[in-house]
GROMACS .gro file of N, CA and C in nm:
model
  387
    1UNK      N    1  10.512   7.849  -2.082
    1UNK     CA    2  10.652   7.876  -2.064
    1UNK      C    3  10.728   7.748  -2.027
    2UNK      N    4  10.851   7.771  -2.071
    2UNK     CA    5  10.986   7.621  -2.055
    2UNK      C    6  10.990   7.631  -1.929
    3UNK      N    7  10.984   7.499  -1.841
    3UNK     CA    8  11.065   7.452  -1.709
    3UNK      C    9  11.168   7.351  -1.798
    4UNK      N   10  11.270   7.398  -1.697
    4UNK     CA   11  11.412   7.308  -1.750
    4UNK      C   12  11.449   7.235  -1.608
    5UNK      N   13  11.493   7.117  -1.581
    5UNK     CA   14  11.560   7.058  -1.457
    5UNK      C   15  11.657   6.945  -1.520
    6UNK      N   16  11.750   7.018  -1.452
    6UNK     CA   17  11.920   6.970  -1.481
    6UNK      C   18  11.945   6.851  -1.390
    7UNK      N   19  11.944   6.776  -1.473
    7UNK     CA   20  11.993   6.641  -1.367
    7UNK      C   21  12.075   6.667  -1.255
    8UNK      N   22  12.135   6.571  -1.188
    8UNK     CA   23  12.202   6.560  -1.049
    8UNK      C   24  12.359   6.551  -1.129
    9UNK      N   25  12.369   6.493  -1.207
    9UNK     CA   26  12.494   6.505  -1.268
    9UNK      C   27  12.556   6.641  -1.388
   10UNK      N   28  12.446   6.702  -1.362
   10UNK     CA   29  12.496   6.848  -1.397
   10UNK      C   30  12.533   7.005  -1.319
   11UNK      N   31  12.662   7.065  -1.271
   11UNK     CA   32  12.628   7.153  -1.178
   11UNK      C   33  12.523   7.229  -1.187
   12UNK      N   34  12.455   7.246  -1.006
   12UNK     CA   35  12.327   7.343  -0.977
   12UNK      C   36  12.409   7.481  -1.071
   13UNK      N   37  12.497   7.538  -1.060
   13UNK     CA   38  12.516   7.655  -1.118
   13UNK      C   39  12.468   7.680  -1.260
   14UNK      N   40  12.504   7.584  -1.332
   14UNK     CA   41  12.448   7.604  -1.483
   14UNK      C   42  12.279   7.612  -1.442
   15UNK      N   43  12.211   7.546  -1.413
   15UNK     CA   44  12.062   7.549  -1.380
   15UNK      C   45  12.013   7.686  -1.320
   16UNK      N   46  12.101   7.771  -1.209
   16UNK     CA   47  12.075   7.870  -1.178
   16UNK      C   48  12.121   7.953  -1.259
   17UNK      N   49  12.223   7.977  -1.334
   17UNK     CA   50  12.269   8.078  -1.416
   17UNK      C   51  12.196   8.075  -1.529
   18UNK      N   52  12.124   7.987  -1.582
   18UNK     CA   53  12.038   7.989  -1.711
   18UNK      C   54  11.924   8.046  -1.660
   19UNK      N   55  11.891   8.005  -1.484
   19UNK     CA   56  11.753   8.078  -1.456
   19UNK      C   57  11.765   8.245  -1.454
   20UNK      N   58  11.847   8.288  -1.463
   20UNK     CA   59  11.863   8.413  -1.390
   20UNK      C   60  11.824   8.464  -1.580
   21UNK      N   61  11.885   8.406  -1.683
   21UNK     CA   62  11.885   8.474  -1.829
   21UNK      C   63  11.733   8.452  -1.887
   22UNK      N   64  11.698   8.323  -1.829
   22UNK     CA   65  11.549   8.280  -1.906
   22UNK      C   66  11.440   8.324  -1.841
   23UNK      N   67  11.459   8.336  -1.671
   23UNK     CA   68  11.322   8.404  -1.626
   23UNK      C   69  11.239   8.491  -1.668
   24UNK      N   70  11.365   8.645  -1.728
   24UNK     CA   71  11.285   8.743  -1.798
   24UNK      C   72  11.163   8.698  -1.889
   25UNK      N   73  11.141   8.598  -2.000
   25UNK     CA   74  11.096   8.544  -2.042
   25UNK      C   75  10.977   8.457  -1.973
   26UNK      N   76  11.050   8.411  -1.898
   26UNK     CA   77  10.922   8.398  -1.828
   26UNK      C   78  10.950   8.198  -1.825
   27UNK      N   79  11.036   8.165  -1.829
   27UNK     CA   80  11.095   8.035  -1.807
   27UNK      C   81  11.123   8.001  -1.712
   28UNK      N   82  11.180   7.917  -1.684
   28UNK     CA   83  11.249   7.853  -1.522
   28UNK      C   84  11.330   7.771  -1.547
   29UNK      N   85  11.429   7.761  -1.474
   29UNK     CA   86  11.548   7.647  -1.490
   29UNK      C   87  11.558   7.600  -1.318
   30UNK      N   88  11.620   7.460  -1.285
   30UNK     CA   89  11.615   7.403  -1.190
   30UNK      C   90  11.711   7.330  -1.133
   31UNK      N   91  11.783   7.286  -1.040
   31UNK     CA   92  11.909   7.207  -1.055
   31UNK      C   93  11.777   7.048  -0.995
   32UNK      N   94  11.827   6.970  -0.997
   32UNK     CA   95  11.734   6.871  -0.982
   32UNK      C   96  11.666   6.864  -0.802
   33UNK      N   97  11.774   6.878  -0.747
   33UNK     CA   98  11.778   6.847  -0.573
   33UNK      C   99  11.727   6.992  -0.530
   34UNK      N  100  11.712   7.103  -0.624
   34UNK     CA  101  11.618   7.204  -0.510
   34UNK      C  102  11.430   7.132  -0.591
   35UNK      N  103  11.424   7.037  -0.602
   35UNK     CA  104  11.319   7.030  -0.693
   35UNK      C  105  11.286   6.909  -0.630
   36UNK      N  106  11.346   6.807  -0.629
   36UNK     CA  107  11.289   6.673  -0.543
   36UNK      C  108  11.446   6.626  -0.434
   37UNK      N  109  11.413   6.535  -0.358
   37UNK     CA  110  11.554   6.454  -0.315
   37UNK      C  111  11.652   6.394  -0.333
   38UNK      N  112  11.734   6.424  -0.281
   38UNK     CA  113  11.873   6.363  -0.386
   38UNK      C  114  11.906   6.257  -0.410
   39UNK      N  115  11.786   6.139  -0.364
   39UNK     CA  116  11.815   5.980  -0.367
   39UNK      C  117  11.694   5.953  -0.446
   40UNK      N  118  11.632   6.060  -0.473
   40UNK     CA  119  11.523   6.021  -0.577
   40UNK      C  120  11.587   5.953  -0.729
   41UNK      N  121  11.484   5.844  -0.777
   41UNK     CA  122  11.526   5.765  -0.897
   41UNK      C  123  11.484   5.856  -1.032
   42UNK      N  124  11.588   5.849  -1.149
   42UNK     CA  125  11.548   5.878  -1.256
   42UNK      C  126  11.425   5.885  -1.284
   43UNK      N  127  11.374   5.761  -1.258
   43UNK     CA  128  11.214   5.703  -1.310
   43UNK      C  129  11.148   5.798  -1.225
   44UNK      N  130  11.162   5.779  -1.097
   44UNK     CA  131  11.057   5.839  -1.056
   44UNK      C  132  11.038   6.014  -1.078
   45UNK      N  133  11.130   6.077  -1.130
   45UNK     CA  134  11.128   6.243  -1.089
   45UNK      C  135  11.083   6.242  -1.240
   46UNK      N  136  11.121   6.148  -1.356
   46UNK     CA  137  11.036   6.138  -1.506
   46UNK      C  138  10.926   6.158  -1.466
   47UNK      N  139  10.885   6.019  -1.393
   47UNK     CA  140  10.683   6.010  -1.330
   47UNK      C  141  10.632   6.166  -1.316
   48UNK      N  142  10.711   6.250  -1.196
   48UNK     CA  143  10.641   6.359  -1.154
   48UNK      C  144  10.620   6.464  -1.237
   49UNK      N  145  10.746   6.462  -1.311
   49UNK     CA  146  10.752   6.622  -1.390
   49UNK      C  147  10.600   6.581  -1.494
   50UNK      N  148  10.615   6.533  -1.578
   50UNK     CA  149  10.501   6.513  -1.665
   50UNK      C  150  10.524   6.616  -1.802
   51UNK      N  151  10.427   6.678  -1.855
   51UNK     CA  152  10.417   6.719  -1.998
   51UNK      C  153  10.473   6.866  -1.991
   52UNK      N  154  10.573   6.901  -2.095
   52UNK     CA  155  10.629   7.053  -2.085
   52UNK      C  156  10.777   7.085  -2.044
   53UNK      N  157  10.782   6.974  -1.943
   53UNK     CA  158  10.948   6.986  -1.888
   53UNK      C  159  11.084   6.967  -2.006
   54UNK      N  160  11.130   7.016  -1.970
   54UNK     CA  161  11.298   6.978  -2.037
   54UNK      C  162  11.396   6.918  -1.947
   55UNK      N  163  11.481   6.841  -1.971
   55UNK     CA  164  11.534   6.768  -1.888
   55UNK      C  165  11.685   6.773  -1.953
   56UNK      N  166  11.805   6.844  -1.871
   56UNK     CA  167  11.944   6.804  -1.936
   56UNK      C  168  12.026   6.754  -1.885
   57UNK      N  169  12.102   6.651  -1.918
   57UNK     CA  170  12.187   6.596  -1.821
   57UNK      C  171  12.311   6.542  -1.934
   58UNK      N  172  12.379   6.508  -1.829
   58UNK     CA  173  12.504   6.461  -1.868
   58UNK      C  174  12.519   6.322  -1.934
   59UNK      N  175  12.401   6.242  -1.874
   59UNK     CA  176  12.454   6.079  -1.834
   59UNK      C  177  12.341   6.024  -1.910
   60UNK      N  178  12.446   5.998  -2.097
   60UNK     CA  179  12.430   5.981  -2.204
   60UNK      C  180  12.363   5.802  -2.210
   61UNK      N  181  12.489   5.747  -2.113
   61UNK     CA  182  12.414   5.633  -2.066
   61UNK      C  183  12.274   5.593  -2.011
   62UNK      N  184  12.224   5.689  -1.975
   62UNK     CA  185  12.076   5.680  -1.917
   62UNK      C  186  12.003   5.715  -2.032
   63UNK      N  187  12.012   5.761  -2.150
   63UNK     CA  188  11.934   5.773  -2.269
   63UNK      C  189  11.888   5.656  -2.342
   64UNK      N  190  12.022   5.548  -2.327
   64UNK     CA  191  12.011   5.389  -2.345
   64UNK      C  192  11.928   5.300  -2.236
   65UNK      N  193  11.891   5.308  -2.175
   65UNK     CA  194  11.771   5.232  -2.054
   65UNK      C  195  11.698   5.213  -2.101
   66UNK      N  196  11.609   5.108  -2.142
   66UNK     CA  197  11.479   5.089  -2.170
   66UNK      C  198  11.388   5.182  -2.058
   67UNK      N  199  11.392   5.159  -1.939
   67UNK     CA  200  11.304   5.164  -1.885
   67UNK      C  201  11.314   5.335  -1.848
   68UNK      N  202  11.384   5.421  -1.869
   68UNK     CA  203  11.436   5.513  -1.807
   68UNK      C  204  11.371   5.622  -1.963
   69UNK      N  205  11.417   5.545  -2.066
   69UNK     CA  206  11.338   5.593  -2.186
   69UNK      C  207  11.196   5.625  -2.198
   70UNK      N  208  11.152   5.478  -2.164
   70UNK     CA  209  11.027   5.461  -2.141
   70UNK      C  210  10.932   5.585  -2.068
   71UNK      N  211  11.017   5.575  -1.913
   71UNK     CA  212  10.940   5.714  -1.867
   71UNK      C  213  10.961   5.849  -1.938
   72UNK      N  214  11.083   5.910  -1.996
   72UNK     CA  215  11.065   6.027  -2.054
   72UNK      C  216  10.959   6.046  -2.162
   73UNK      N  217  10.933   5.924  -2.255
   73UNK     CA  218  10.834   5.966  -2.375
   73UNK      C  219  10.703   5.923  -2.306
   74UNK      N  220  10.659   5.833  -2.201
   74UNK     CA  221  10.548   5.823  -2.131
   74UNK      C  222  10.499   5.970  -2.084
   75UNK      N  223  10.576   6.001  -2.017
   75UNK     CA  224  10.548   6.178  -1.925
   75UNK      C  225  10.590   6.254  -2.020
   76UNK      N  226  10.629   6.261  -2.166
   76UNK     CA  227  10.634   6.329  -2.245
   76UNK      C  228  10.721   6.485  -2.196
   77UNK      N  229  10.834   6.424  -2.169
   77UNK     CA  230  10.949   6.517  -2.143
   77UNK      C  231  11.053   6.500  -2.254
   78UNK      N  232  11.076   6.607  -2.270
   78UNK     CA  233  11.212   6.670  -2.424
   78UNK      C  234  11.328   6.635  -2.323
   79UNK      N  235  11.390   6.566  -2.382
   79UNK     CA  236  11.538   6.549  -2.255
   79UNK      C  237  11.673   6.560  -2.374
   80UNK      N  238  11.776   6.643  -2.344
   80UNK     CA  239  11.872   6.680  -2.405
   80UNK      C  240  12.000   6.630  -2.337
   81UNK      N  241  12.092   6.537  -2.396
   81UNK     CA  242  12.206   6.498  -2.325
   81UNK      C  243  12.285   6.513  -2.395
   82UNK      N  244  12.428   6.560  -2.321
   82UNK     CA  245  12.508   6.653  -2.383
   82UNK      C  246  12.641   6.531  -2.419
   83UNK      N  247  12.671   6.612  -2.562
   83UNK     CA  248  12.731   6.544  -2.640
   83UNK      C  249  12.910   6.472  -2.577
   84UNK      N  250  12.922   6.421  -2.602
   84UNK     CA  251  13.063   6.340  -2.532
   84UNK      C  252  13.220   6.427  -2.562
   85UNK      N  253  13.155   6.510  -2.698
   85UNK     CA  254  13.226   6.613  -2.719
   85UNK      C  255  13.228   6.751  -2.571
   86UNK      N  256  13.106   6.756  -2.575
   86UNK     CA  257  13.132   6.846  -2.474
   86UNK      C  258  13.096   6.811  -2.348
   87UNK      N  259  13.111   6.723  -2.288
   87UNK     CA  260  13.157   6.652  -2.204
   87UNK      C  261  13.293   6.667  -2.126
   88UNK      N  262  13.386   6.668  -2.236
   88UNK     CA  263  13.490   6.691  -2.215
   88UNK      C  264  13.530   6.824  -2.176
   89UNK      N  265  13.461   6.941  -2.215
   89UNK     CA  266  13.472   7.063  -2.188
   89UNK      C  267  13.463   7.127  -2.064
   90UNK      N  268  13.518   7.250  -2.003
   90UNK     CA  269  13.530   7.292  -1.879
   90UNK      C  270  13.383   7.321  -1.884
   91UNK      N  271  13.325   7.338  -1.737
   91UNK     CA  272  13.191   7.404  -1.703
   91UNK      C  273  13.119   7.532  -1.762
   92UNK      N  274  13.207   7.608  -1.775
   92UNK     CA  275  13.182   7.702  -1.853
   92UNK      C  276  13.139   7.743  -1.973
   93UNK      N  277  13.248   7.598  -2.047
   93UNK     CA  278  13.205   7.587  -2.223
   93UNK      C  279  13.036   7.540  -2.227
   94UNK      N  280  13.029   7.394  -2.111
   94UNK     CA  281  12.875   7.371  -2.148
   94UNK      C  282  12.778   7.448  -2.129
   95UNK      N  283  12.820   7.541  -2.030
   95UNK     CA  284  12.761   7.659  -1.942
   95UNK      C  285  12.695   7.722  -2.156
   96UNK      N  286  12.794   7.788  -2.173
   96UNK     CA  287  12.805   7.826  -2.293
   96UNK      C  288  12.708   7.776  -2.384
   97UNK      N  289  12.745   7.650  -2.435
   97UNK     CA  290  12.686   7.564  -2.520
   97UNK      C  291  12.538   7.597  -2.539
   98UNK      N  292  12.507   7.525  -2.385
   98UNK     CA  293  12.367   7.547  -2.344
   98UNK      C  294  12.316   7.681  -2.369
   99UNK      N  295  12.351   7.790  -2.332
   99UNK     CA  296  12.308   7.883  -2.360
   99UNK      C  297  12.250   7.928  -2.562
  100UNK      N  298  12.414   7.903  -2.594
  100UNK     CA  299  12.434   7.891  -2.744
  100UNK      C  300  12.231   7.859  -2.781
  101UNK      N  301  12.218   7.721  -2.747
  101UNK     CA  302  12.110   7.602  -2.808
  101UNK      C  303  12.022   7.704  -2.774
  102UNK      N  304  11.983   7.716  -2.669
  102UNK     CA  305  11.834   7.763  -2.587
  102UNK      C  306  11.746   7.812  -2.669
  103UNK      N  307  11.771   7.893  -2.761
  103UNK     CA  308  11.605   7.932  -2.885
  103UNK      C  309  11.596   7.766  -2.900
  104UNK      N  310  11.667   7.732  -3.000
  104UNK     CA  311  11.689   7.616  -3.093
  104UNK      C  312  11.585   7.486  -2.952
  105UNK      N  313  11.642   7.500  -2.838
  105UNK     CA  314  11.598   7.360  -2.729
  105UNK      C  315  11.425   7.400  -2.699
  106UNK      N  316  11.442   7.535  -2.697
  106UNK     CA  317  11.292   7.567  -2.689
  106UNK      C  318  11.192   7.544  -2.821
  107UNK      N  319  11.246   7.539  -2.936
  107UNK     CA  320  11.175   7.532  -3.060
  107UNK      C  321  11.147   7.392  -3.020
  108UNK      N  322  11.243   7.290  -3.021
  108UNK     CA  323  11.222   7.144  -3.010
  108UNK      C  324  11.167   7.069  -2.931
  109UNK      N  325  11.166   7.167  -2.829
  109UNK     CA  326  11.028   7.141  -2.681
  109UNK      C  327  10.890   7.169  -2.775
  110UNK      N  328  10.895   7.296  -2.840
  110UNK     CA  329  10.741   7.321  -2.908
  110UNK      C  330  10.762   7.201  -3.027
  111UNK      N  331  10.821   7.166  -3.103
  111UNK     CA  332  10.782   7.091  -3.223
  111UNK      C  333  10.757   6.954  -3.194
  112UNK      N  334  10.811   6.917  -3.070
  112UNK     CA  335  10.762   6.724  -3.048
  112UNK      C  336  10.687   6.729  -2.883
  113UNK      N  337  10.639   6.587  -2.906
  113UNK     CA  338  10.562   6.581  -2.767
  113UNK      C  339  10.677   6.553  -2.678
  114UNK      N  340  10.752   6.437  -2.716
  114UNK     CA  341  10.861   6.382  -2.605
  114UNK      C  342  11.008   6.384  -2.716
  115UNK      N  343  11.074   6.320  -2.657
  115UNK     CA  344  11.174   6.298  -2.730
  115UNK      C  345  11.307   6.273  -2.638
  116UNK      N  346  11.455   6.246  -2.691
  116UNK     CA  347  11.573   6.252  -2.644
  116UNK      C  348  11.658   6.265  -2.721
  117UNK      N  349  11.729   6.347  -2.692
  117UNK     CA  350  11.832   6.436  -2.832
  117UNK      C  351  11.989   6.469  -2.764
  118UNK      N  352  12.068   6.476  -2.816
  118UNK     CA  353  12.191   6.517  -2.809
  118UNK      C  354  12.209   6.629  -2.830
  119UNK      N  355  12.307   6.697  -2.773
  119UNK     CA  356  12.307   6.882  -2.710
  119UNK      C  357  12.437   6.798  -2.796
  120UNK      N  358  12.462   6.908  -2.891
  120UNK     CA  359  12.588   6.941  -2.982
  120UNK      C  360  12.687   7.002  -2.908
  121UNK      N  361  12.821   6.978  -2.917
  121UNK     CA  362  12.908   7.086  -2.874
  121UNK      C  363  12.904   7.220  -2.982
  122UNK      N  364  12.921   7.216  -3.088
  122UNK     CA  365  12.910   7.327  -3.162
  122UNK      C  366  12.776   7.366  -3.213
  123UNK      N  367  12.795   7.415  -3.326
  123UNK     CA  368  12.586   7.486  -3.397
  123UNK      C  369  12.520   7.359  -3.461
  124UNK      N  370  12.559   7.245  -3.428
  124UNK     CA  371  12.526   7.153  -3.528
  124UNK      C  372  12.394   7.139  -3.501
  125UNK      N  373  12.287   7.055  -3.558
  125UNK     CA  374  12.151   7.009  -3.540
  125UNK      C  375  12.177   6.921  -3.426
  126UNK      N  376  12.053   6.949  -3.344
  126UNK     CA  377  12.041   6.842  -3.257
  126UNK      C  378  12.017   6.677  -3.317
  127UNK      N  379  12.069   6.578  -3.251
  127UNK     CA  380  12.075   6.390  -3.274
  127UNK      C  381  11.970   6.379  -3.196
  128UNK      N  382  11.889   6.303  -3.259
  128UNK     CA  383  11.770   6.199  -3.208
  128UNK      C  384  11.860   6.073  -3.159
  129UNK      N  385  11.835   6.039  -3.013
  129UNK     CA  386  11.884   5.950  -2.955
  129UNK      C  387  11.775   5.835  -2.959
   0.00000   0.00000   0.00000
């Protein structure tokens, strides 16, 4: 089953409100800080999670890091960062969005080991970052 943990730059609410729809299933969603500390580094909460996780965040800029890259396809985490399009959107829409993807984010967790992809605002295919 999917564990999902929502970066620090995404509200805990989206992380809990997706947990409450995906648990039935038998999933989990996470906001990052009920999960490790809130001064914890990118790199390091990559290190811990390891193989299976999903990772979504906002901060498109951190997809560009060498080193920040490095750890997601090392620990072989699917990480989805949301598009600049919807970025712009109230909480709700990404709230939305996210939901929208979720078969589609779970297929792409099963079809690659690691990866980093762009969360579409609309139905489009996910971007290989």
């Amino acid at each position: 089953m999917a564990k999902v943990l929502f970066d620090h730059n995404m509200p805990p609410s989206i992380a809990r409100a997706l947990n409450e729809l995906i648990r039935l299933d038998g999933h989990e969603a996470f906001p990052l800080r009920d999960k490790f500390p809130t001064n914890i580094s990118d790199i390091d909460y990559f290190n811990q999670l390891g193989i299976g996780w999903i990772v979504i965040s906002k901060d498109l800029q951190n997809s560009r890091k060498k080193a920040e890259r490095a750890a997601i396809l090392r620990n072989k985490v699917v990480a989805f960062y949301l598009s600049p399009a919807l970025l712009k959107k109230k909480i709700n829409e990404q709230a939305a969005a996210i939901i929208w993807h979720w078969d589609k984010i779970l297929v792409q967790r099963n079809a690659v080991e690691n990866g980093l992809f762009q969360l579409p605002e609309n139905k489009s295919k996910f971007r290989s970052l």
